[in-house]
XYZ file of C-alpha atoms in Angstrom:
600
model
C 142.231 94.922 119.613
C 143.459 98.416 118.842
C 141.838 98.180 115.404
C 138.571 97.060 117.009
C 138.653 99.986 119.417
C 139.124 102.476 116.585
C 137.032 100.927 113.819
C 134.162 99.070 115.482
C 132.096 102.204 116.020
C 132.167 103.523 112.406
C 131.570 100.008 111.043
C 128.561 99.512 113.296
C 127.076 102.874 112.414
C 127.787 102.368 108.690
C 125.849 99.096 108.661
C 123.069 100.657 110.744
C 122.816 103.462 108.171
C 122.407 100.984 105.306
C 119.674 99.198 107.251
C 117.843 102.508 107.751
C 118.236 103.434 104.087
C 116.410 100.247 103.086
C 113.402 101.086 105.238
C 111.530 102.684 102.261
C 111.304 99.248 100.618
C 109.069 98.069 103.456
C 106.544 100.855 102.758
C 105.867 99.841 99.158
C 102.561 98.123 98.461
C 100.920 95.845 95.907
C 103.159 94.450 93.172
C 106.251 96.576 93.860
C 106.095 95.736 97.553
C 105.942 91.988 96.955
C 108.795 92.270 94.463
C 111.282 94.349 96.480
C 110.550 93.519 100.116
C 112.390 90.152 99.823
C 115.393 92.124 98.505
C 115.283 94.462 101.502
C 114.879 91.594 103.966
C 117.785 89.668 102.426
C 120.109 92.672 102.585
C 119.105 93.569 106.149
C 119.605 90.039 107.484
C 122.884 89.669 105.566
C 124.217 92.962 106.932
C 123.190 92.109 110.467
C 124.943 88.752 110.231
C 127.978 90.392 108.680
C 128.164 92.890 111.543
C 128.090 90.150 114.160
C 130.748 88.098 112.364
C 132.968 91.141 111.745
C 133.034 92.075 115.417
C 133.403 88.551 116.841
C 134.706 85.826 114.543
C 136.908 87.891 112.216
C 139.090 89.327 115.049
C 139.644 85.812 116.431
C 140.624 84.431 113.024
C 142.794 87.486 112.412
C 144.706 86.953 115.644
C 145.468 83.400 114.551
C 146.376 84.180 110.938
C 148.355 87.420 111.190
C 152.074 86.780 111.591
C 153.512 88.010 114.862
C 156.710 89.509 113.611
C 158.415 92.876 113.867
C 159.761 92.508 110.350
C 158.403 95.298 108.142
C 156.274 93.966 105.305
C 156.685 95.222 101.769
C 153.970 97.362 100.281
C 151.753 95.735 97.702
C 152.863 96.766 94.168
C 149.259 97.380 93.138
C 148.650 99.668 96.116
C 151.919 101.453 95.394
C 150.743 102.038 91.825
C 147.328 103.284 93.026
C 148.947 105.696 95.465
C 151.351 106.896 92.778
C 148.362 107.856 90.629
C 145.935 108.966 93.319
C 148.083 111.116 95.610
C 149.212 113.563 92.866
C 145.571 113.917 91.777
C 144.543 114.655 95.364
C 147.395 117.145 95.746
C 146.357 118.903 92.535
C 142.727 119.025 93.706
C 143.847 120.509 97.036
C 145.850 123.249 95.352
C 142.901 124.277 93.216
C 140.184 123.670 95.770
C 137.583 126.085 94.459
C 138.215 125.009 90.891
C 137.737 121.387 91.978
C 134.439 122.259 93.655
C 133.321 124.186 90.566
C 134.106 121.257 88.269
C 132.246 118.842 90.559
C 129.288 121.236 90.750
C 129.201 121.595 86.967
C 129.286 117.809 86.602
C 126.408 117.470 89.051
C 124.332 120.157 87.321
C 125.008 118.540 83.941
C 123.893 115.141 85.233
C 120.688 116.485 86.751
C 119.956 118.449 83.562
C 119.555 115.179 81.610
C 117.034 113.886 84.156
C 114.016 115.335 82.260
C 115.196 113.449 79.149
C 114.987 110.094 80.930
C 111.714 108.276 80.392
C 109.625 107.088 83.321
C 107.557 103.947 83.854
C 106.199 101.795 86.659
C 108.289 98.692 86.023
C 110.295 97.621 82.968
C 108.265 95.370 80.664
C 109.032 91.801 81.670
C 109.417 89.404 78.743
C 107.502 86.330 79.869
C 108.182 84.472 76.616
C 104.477 84.258 75.786
C 101.544 86.453 74.746
C 98.106 87.017 76.236
C 95.394 88.535 74.034
C 92.154 89.814 75.529
C 89.435 89.597 72.874
C 86.187 91.543 73.366
C 83.059 90.971 71.250
C 79.600 92.524 71.278
C 77.742 92.199 74.568
C 75.110 89.991 72.906
C 77.657 87.296 72.006
C 76.638 83.865 73.223
C 78.863 81.383 75.018
C 78.595 78.882 72.145
C 79.410 81.461 69.481
C 82.389 82.816 71.468
C 83.766 79.296 71.977
C 83.453 78.448 68.270
C 85.194 81.663 67.257
C 87.968 81.099 69.816
C 88.539 77.610 68.392
C 88.733 79.035 64.863
C 91.284 81.622 66.020
C 93.392 78.943 67.717
C 93.514 76.783 64.571
C 94.362 79.735 62.328
C 97.218 80.973 64.518
C 98.708 77.478 64.820
C 98.561 77.053 61.057
C 99.956 80.471 60.182
C 102.760 80.820 62.752
C 105.377 78.062 63.066
C 106.850 79.897 66.077
C 103.773 79.041 68.167
C 103.697 75.767 70.050
C 100.458 76.096 72.040
C 97.332 78.276 71.960
C 94.825 78.109 74.816
C 91.654 80.181 75.111
C 89.473 80.942 78.141
C 86.032 82.411 77.487
C 84.223 84.111 80.352
C 85.000 83.823 84.013
C 83.097 83.601 87.289
C 82.038 87.011 88.502
C 84.525 87.357 91.324
C 85.029 90.880 92.560
C 88.556 91.229 91.172
C 88.044 90.075 87.611
C 84.552 89.496 86.192
C 84.319 88.491 82.527
C 81.230 87.695 80.487
C 80.946 85.229 77.591
C 81.743 88.045 75.160
C 85.358 88.161 76.439
C 88.085 85.618 75.703
C 91.655 85.446 76.971
C 93.951 83.862 74.383
C 97.253 82.499 75.756
C 99.991 81.882 73.181
C 103.192 79.980 74.005
C 106.257 80.036 71.735
C 108.871 77.467 70.902
C 112.348 77.751 72.399
C 114.738 79.987 70.446
C 111.969 80.877 68.009
C 113.616 84.227 67.208
C 116.786 82.524 65.958
C 114.972 79.687 64.207
C 112.380 81.748 62.338
C 114.144 85.157 62.243
C 111.176 87.070 63.661
C 111.112 89.024 66.906
C 108.250 88.963 69.344
C 107.180 92.475 68.284
C 107.009 91.399 64.633
C 104.937 88.352 65.554
C 102.511 90.519 67.547
C 101.958 92.751 64.510
C 101.415 89.723 62.267
C 98.946 88.164 64.730
C 97.061 91.462 64.876
C 96.715 91.380 61.085
C 95.335 87.827 61.233
C 92.823 88.729 63.935
C 91.571 91.590 61.775
C 90.050 88.931 59.489
C 87.597 88.001 62.279
C 84.802 90.603 62.306
C 83.398 92.117 65.469
C 86.360 91.565 67.830
C 88.684 93.983 69.607
C 92.040 92.408 70.566
C 94.367 93.850 73.225
C 97.866 92.371 73.513
C 99.635 91.752 76.811
C 101.376 88.907 78.661
C 99.776 86.308 80.953
C 101.278 87.453 84.262
C 101.173 91.150 83.376
C 97.519 90.873 82.342
C 96.468 89.233 85.585
C 98.547 91.604 87.739
C 97.109 94.685 86.037
C 93.580 93.376 86.558
C 94.100 92.528 90.209
C 95.862 95.792 91.101
C 93.787 98.362 89.235
C 91.081 96.392 87.403
C 92.537 97.604 84.084
C 94.145 95.263 81.565
C 96.191 97.857 79.641
C 99.218 100.023 80.385
C 97.365 103.345 80.430
C 93.709 104.101 81.083
C 91.742 107.345 81.081
C 88.888 107.159 83.554
C 85.898 109.377 82.798
C 83.668 110.089 85.809
C 80.150 111.507 85.752
C 76.435 110.786 86.165
C 75.030 110.536 82.627
C 76.181 107.413 80.793
C 75.455 109.014 77.400
C 77.796 111.934 78.166
C 80.450 109.471 79.326
C 80.179 107.533 76.057
C 80.309 110.669 73.879
C 83.360 111.936 75.797
C 85.081 108.568 75.401
C 84.383 108.623 71.658
C 86.150 112.000 71.414
C 89.111 110.857 73.498
C 89.792 107.534 71.717
C 90.867 108.971 68.305
C 93.060 111.585 70.020
C 94.740 108.863 72.048
C 95.211 106.682 68.965
C 96.984 109.550 67.175
C 99.761 109.768 69.791
C 103.043 108.054 68.989
C 103.355 104.723 70.785
C 99.630 104.143 71.365
C 98.392 100.651 70.594
C 95.243 98.618 71.191
C 93.161 101.722 71.908
C 89.659 100.751 72.989
C 86.670 102.042 74.908
C 85.210 99.992 77.728
C 82.211 98.222 76.265
C 79.072 99.415 78.036
C 76.502 99.356 75.211
C 75.291 96.764 72.690
C 72.828 94.985 74.952
C 69.218 94.863 73.681
C 66.014 94.378 75.599
C 62.249 94.699 75.055
C 60.848 97.876 76.541
C 57.137 98.244 77.347
C 55.917 101.805 77.970
C 52.214 101.920 79.057
C 49.958 104.539 77.437
C 48.000 105.926 80.396
C 45.411 107.750 78.274
C 44.585 104.598 76.290
C 44.379 102.553 79.506
C 42.040 105.166 81.013
C 39.686 104.944 78.056
C 39.239 101.217 78.708
C 39.127 101.650 82.518
C 42.302 99.527 82.875
C 44.783 100.109 85.680
C 48.538 100.196 84.993
C 48.914 97.552 87.704
C 46.812 95.136 85.594
C 49.245 95.591 82.683
C 52.246 95.050 84.960
C 50.783 91.864 86.420
C 50.106 90.450 82.940
C 53.642 91.213 81.698
C 55.111 89.830 84.901
C 53.201 86.569 84.582
C 53.865 86.101 80.843
C 57.548 87.090 80.719
C 58.918 87.067 84.243
C 56.820 84.158 85.507
C 54.358 83.828 88.376
C 53.676 81.103 90.923
C 50.377 79.447 89.981
C 50.111 76.592 92.472
C 52.019 74.320 94.837
C 52.848 70.625 94.352
C 53.342 68.279 97.305
C 55.588 65.215 97.073
C 55.477 63.464 100.390
C 56.860 65.885 102.982
C 58.243 68.204 100.324
C 56.415 70.959 98.512
C 57.362 72.886 95.375
C 56.038 76.094 93.839
C 54.941 75.802 90.240
C 55.788 78.847 88.123
C 54.153 79.480 84.767
C 55.315 81.767 81.961
C 55.654 81.806 78.179
C 58.330 79.631 76.522
C 61.677 81.338 75.859
C 61.131 81.704 72.084
C 57.789 83.447 72.653
C 59.065 85.728 75.415
C 61.512 87.288 72.946
C 58.900 87.782 70.179
C 57.457 91.299 70.169
C 54.539 90.280 67.915
C 53.362 87.689 70.443
C 53.723 90.116 73.342
C 51.681 92.723 71.479
C 48.762 90.238 71.184
C 48.520 89.641 74.939
C 44.968 90.386 76.081
C 44.288 92.624 79.050
C 40.852 92.291 80.737
C 38.827 95.478 81.022
C 36.237 96.080 83.786
C 33.821 96.956 80.938
C 33.646 93.265 80.019
C 35.988 92.852 77.067
C 39.708 92.190 76.401
C 42.111 94.721 74.878
C 45.375 93.748 73.040
C 48.483 94.981 74.835
C 49.668 96.835 71.720
C 46.714 99.258 72.143
C 47.649 99.988 75.733
C 51.444 100.281 75.524
C 54.333 101.034 73.209
C 56.432 97.905 72.778
C 59.876 98.117 71.138
C 63.368 96.621 71.231
C 65.902 99.153 72.552
C 69.649 99.181 73.173
C 70.672 99.679 76.804
C 73.988 99.645 78.688
C 75.359 96.161 79.137
C 77.203 97.239 82.267
C 77.622 100.345 84.391
C 80.923 100.530 86.273
C 81.350 102.617 89.395
C 84.353 103.849 91.320
C 84.181 106.049 94.379
C 80.351 106.078 94.172
C 80.508 107.625 90.690
C 79.780 106.186 87.272
C 82.964 105.493 85.354
C 83.906 104.742 81.758
C 87.433 103.793 80.679
C 89.409 104.483 77.511
C 92.514 102.312 77.605
C 95.555 101.559 75.472
C 98.970 99.919 75.542
C 102.198 101.865 75.061
C 104.803 100.498 72.649
C 108.206 101.861 71.755
C 108.343 104.645 74.371
C 108.027 105.245 78.089
C 104.684 105.613 79.810
C 105.564 108.867 81.579
C 106.221 110.924 78.427
C 103.237 109.296 76.709
C 100.883 110.371 79.500
C 102.298 113.906 79.561
C 101.735 114.272 75.817
C 98.244 112.778 76.116
C 97.355 115.190 78.922
C 98.320 118.156 76.746
C 96.246 116.945 73.795
C 93.219 116.160 75.974
C 93.149 119.570 77.638
C 90.576 120.880 75.155
C 88.305 117.867 75.720
C 88.578 118.217 79.484
C 87.724 121.933 79.361
C 84.521 121.211 77.407
C 83.252 118.600 79.867
C 80.124 119.617 81.834
C 80.323 120.472 85.514
C 80.632 117.379 87.676
C 82.558 115.388 85.060
C 86.288 114.748 85.293
C 89.179 112.682 83.926
C 91.606 110.541 85.906
C 94.550 108.385 84.839
C 94.923 104.739 85.743
C 96.711 101.537 84.812
C 100.475 101.210 85.131
C 100.767 105.002 85.297
C 98.562 105.032 88.403
C 100.769 102.397 90.049
C 103.875 104.403 89.202
C 102.456 107.636 90.635
C 101.421 105.866 93.826
C 104.834 104.245 94.347
C 106.762 107.446 93.572
C 104.540 109.507 95.861
C 105.212 107.136 98.732
C 108.964 107.138 98.073
C 108.991 110.957 98.006
C 107.810 110.906 101.599
C 109.710 108.019 103.146
C 113.117 108.562 101.487
C 113.599 112.046 103.023
C 112.529 110.582 106.367
C 115.155 107.847 105.962
C 117.809 110.460 105.093
C 116.841 112.423 108.224
C 117.307 109.268 110.307
C 120.676 108.742 108.616
C 121.696 112.250 109.643
C 120.711 111.514 113.248
C 122.777 108.320 113.201
C 125.760 110.160 111.685
C 125.595 112.821 114.359
C 125.412 110.134 117.056
C 128.524 108.529 115.606
C 130.631 111.625 114.885
C 129.247 114.134 117.424
C 129.701 116.785 114.741
C 127.011 118.452 112.667
C 129.684 119.681 110.264
C 131.044 116.203 109.553
C 127.535 114.720 109.324
C 126.457 117.301 106.743
C 129.713 116.755 104.879
C 128.998 113.028 104.519
C 125.467 113.722 103.283
C 126.861 116.013 100.564
C 128.312 112.841 99.065
C 124.788 111.651 98.226
C 124.119 113.902 95.202
C 127.558 113.064 93.811
C 126.699 109.365 94.045
C 123.382 109.984 92.286
C 125.267 111.630 89.403
C 126.769 108.324 88.278
C 123.432 106.522 88.500
C 121.663 109.155 86.410
C 124.341 109.210 83.724
C 124.417 105.410 83.540
C 120.687 104.935 82.934
C 120.749 107.863 80.493
C 123.613 106.402 78.436
C 122.144 102.886 78.525
C 118.707 104.311 77.555
C 117.039 102.813 80.617
C 113.807 104.367 81.864
C 113.429 105.621 85.420
C 111.190 103.050 87.113
C 110.497 101.790 90.605
C 113.353 99.297 90.109
C 115.773 102.139 89.275
C 114.507 104.091 92.297
C 115.320 101.104 94.506
C 118.804 101.161 92.983
C 119.212 104.800 94.021
C 118.135 103.906 97.569
C 120.743 101.138 97.791
C 123.336 103.475 96.278
C 122.711 106.133 98.942
C 123.457 103.607 101.657
C 126.792 102.594 100.138
C 127.782 106.223 99.488
C 127.094 107.202 103.101
C 129.018 104.167 104.321
C 132.139 105.104 102.318
C 131.897 108.719 103.434
C 131.515 107.724 107.080
C 134.547 105.433 106.995
C 136.702 108.216 105.489
C 135.438 111.193 107.514
C 135.553 109.317 110.810
C 139.243 108.623 110.156
C 139.791 112.311 109.332
C 138.348 113.189 112.745
C 140.420 110.550 114.525
C 143.671 111.938 113.086
C 142.661 115.494 113.955
C 141.991 114.427 117.556
C 145.610 113.198 117.657
C 146.802 116.727 116.888
C 147.153 116.715 113.112
C 145.933 119.614 110.990
C 142.987 119.101 108.663
C 145.325 119.214 105.661
C 147.729 116.606 107.068
C 144.897 114.421 108.373
C 143.221 114.358 104.974
C 146.368 113.293 103.120
C 147.336 110.624 105.612
C 143.784 109.225 105.844
C 143.364 109.150 102.070
C 146.693 107.387 101.633
C 145.738 104.724 104.176
C 142.061 104.363 103.285
C 142.323 104.328 99.493
C 142.957 100.584 99.486
C 139.905 99.414 101.518
C 137.616 101.907 99.762
C 138.741 100.838 96.302
C 138.766 97.129 97.100
C 135.259 97.078 98.582
C 133.920 99.122 95.667
C 135.670 97.034 93.013
C 134.499 93.743 94.508
C 130.928 95.068 94.528
C 131.266 96.183 90.909
C 132.601 92.783 89.867
C 129.672 91.110 91.586
C 127.189 93.376 89.798
C 128.742 93.053 86.350
C 127.140 89.657 85.459
C 123.724 90.973 86.535
C 124.127 94.069 84.374
C 124.578 92.003 81.197
C 122.315 89.093 82.161
C 119.640 87.941 79.734
C 116.530 85.904 80.298
C 113.305 86.112 82.283
C 113.511 88.619 85.104
C 116.619 90.411 83.837
C 114.508 93.390 82.740
C 113.654 94.115 86.384
C 117.176 93.796 87.787
C 119.042 95.711 85.073
C 117.796 99.227 86.021
C 118.555 98.538 89.685
C 122.032 97.185 88.950
C 122.851 99.916 86.394
C 122.095 102.656 88.917
C 124.246 101.046 91.613
C 127.060 100.278 89.150
C 127.357 103.815 87.788
C 126.735 105.408 91.163
C 129.503 103.425 92.848
C 132.016 104.597 90.261
C 131.112 108.281 90.651
C 130.771 107.915 94.418
C 134.260 106.402 94.739
C 135.850 109.091 92.579
C 134.111 111.936 94.352
C 134.616 110.433 97.826
C 138.368 110.200 97.274
C 138.727 113.653 95.696
C 135.810 115.993 96.475
C 135.144 114.868 100.040
C 138.718 115.583 101.233
C 138.621 119.012 99.581
C 135.313 119.855 101.252
C 136.633 118.633 104.598
C 139.638 120.942 104.409
C 137.443 123.887 103.403
C 135.036 123.296 106.289
C 137.827 122.658 108.825
C 140.261 125.317 107.617
C 143.502 125.616 109.531
C 147.095 126.136 108.570
C 148.718 123.091 107.067
C 151.709 121.712 108.840
C 153.037 119.859 105.868
C 152.983 120.409 102.131
C 152.862 117.615 99.554
């Protein structure tokens, strides 16, 4: 009961702090929100249950298990060894306090200096074990022709690649708002055999390059490689099927196309760019009839007469009504399909003149086949054209920064009212990071309020928060050494790490304050608290590290997402433990300076 009286309050506040730290996960949206909110909910419910059990069931079990004896128990040999190593290090750090702070500061500056060298991305590429290829043809491609070509591609890939077990193609799609596709587009889904890399000694990247070479034998197609889930997610979130997209906004479609044609080769010349393509907006042909008003005036023919004739011959016009019992149907007449597409036939249409004779349409209008936009996309009430590409072999963040520098000249030459914007995975990353930049500081502010409520000391609360950057040091160095990119998953790892770091600091500092309230000096309180608390701090940290170790080296589907998160927590816990046990006591003594009653 004495332990409950002394320790219940810091334990409760420590768990409450971790719950508050995980609040940013509930603000994420779209894909990252669906992916990490279950993690946050699981941790919050588990911590809440743990708090209830720790304050109710554990004391009851402890009262039944702990031996009621006055006999002094022997100290654990492992703890004796830890204290034999740790206490001299702490004593040395106390004697050279300012040197200790300088070394810790230099370590922190060095860790943050490597931050610009760490690549950034939205989420690590998830290996789904299959490939999705989006094939785009000319806008005039028919459904039958696209299906025949897709079948030919399927047979060729199955014959050429023994690693492939199944190839399925989908041509066109209903025009739902999220993902319209015409008959000129085909999604090719390729499934591989199990352990194909070991059996056939070719990696997935090598197979992708070989498939790209095979597809080059089919004229008139533009393939873009992705994965089935990633392709659908990208389409549903941003409407873009590639990793990076440059959106060109403006009014004139011709200027948009010419700008895109200047951007595409620049983008293709950047290291890591693959599957560079321009959104297909042209290639659709139609017959254009432009009336000659002077010629029509000579024959006393109105433009409306020409329009009515063209409408009836090509578009169709209701000529009569047929009754079948109680039902009636309009009868529409127009030329057969093969004649409607023949310019020579259209030119011979006769237009009646009020002067009593007929005039061929070719004498009254200019008739020609012209190429027009197949589609016009809009975003934010503006016309939009996209240049998109996939990024291979490097992070998206550095790729976009390099692309922005090289496209500065193009952007400066764009007319007034035209602009560039970045989309795709990069857009998702910017949105998620922008939201975290707002809510994480708010969460830290709430943590400070909770710390002050627990300790009733601004000095001690600030001291615990100074442990946060030292915890981040280990996370940064870990992802840098393991060559892991900074993604939303890694950011979630930093959030979880901050909660654990604050918890350890609270448990230690609250004990410092308790010993000082009993009359001990800051120096004596620090040494006694560190000697007593080193075991629970090390044991809780080590058990967490052992639990994370299998996840850090796990392989298989989904491991790419968890590894950045686990790596950050793993490295951060190590640095946080070391700095909590050494730097935090030194800072506490410096902030609560008084004469030491005892020397060690």
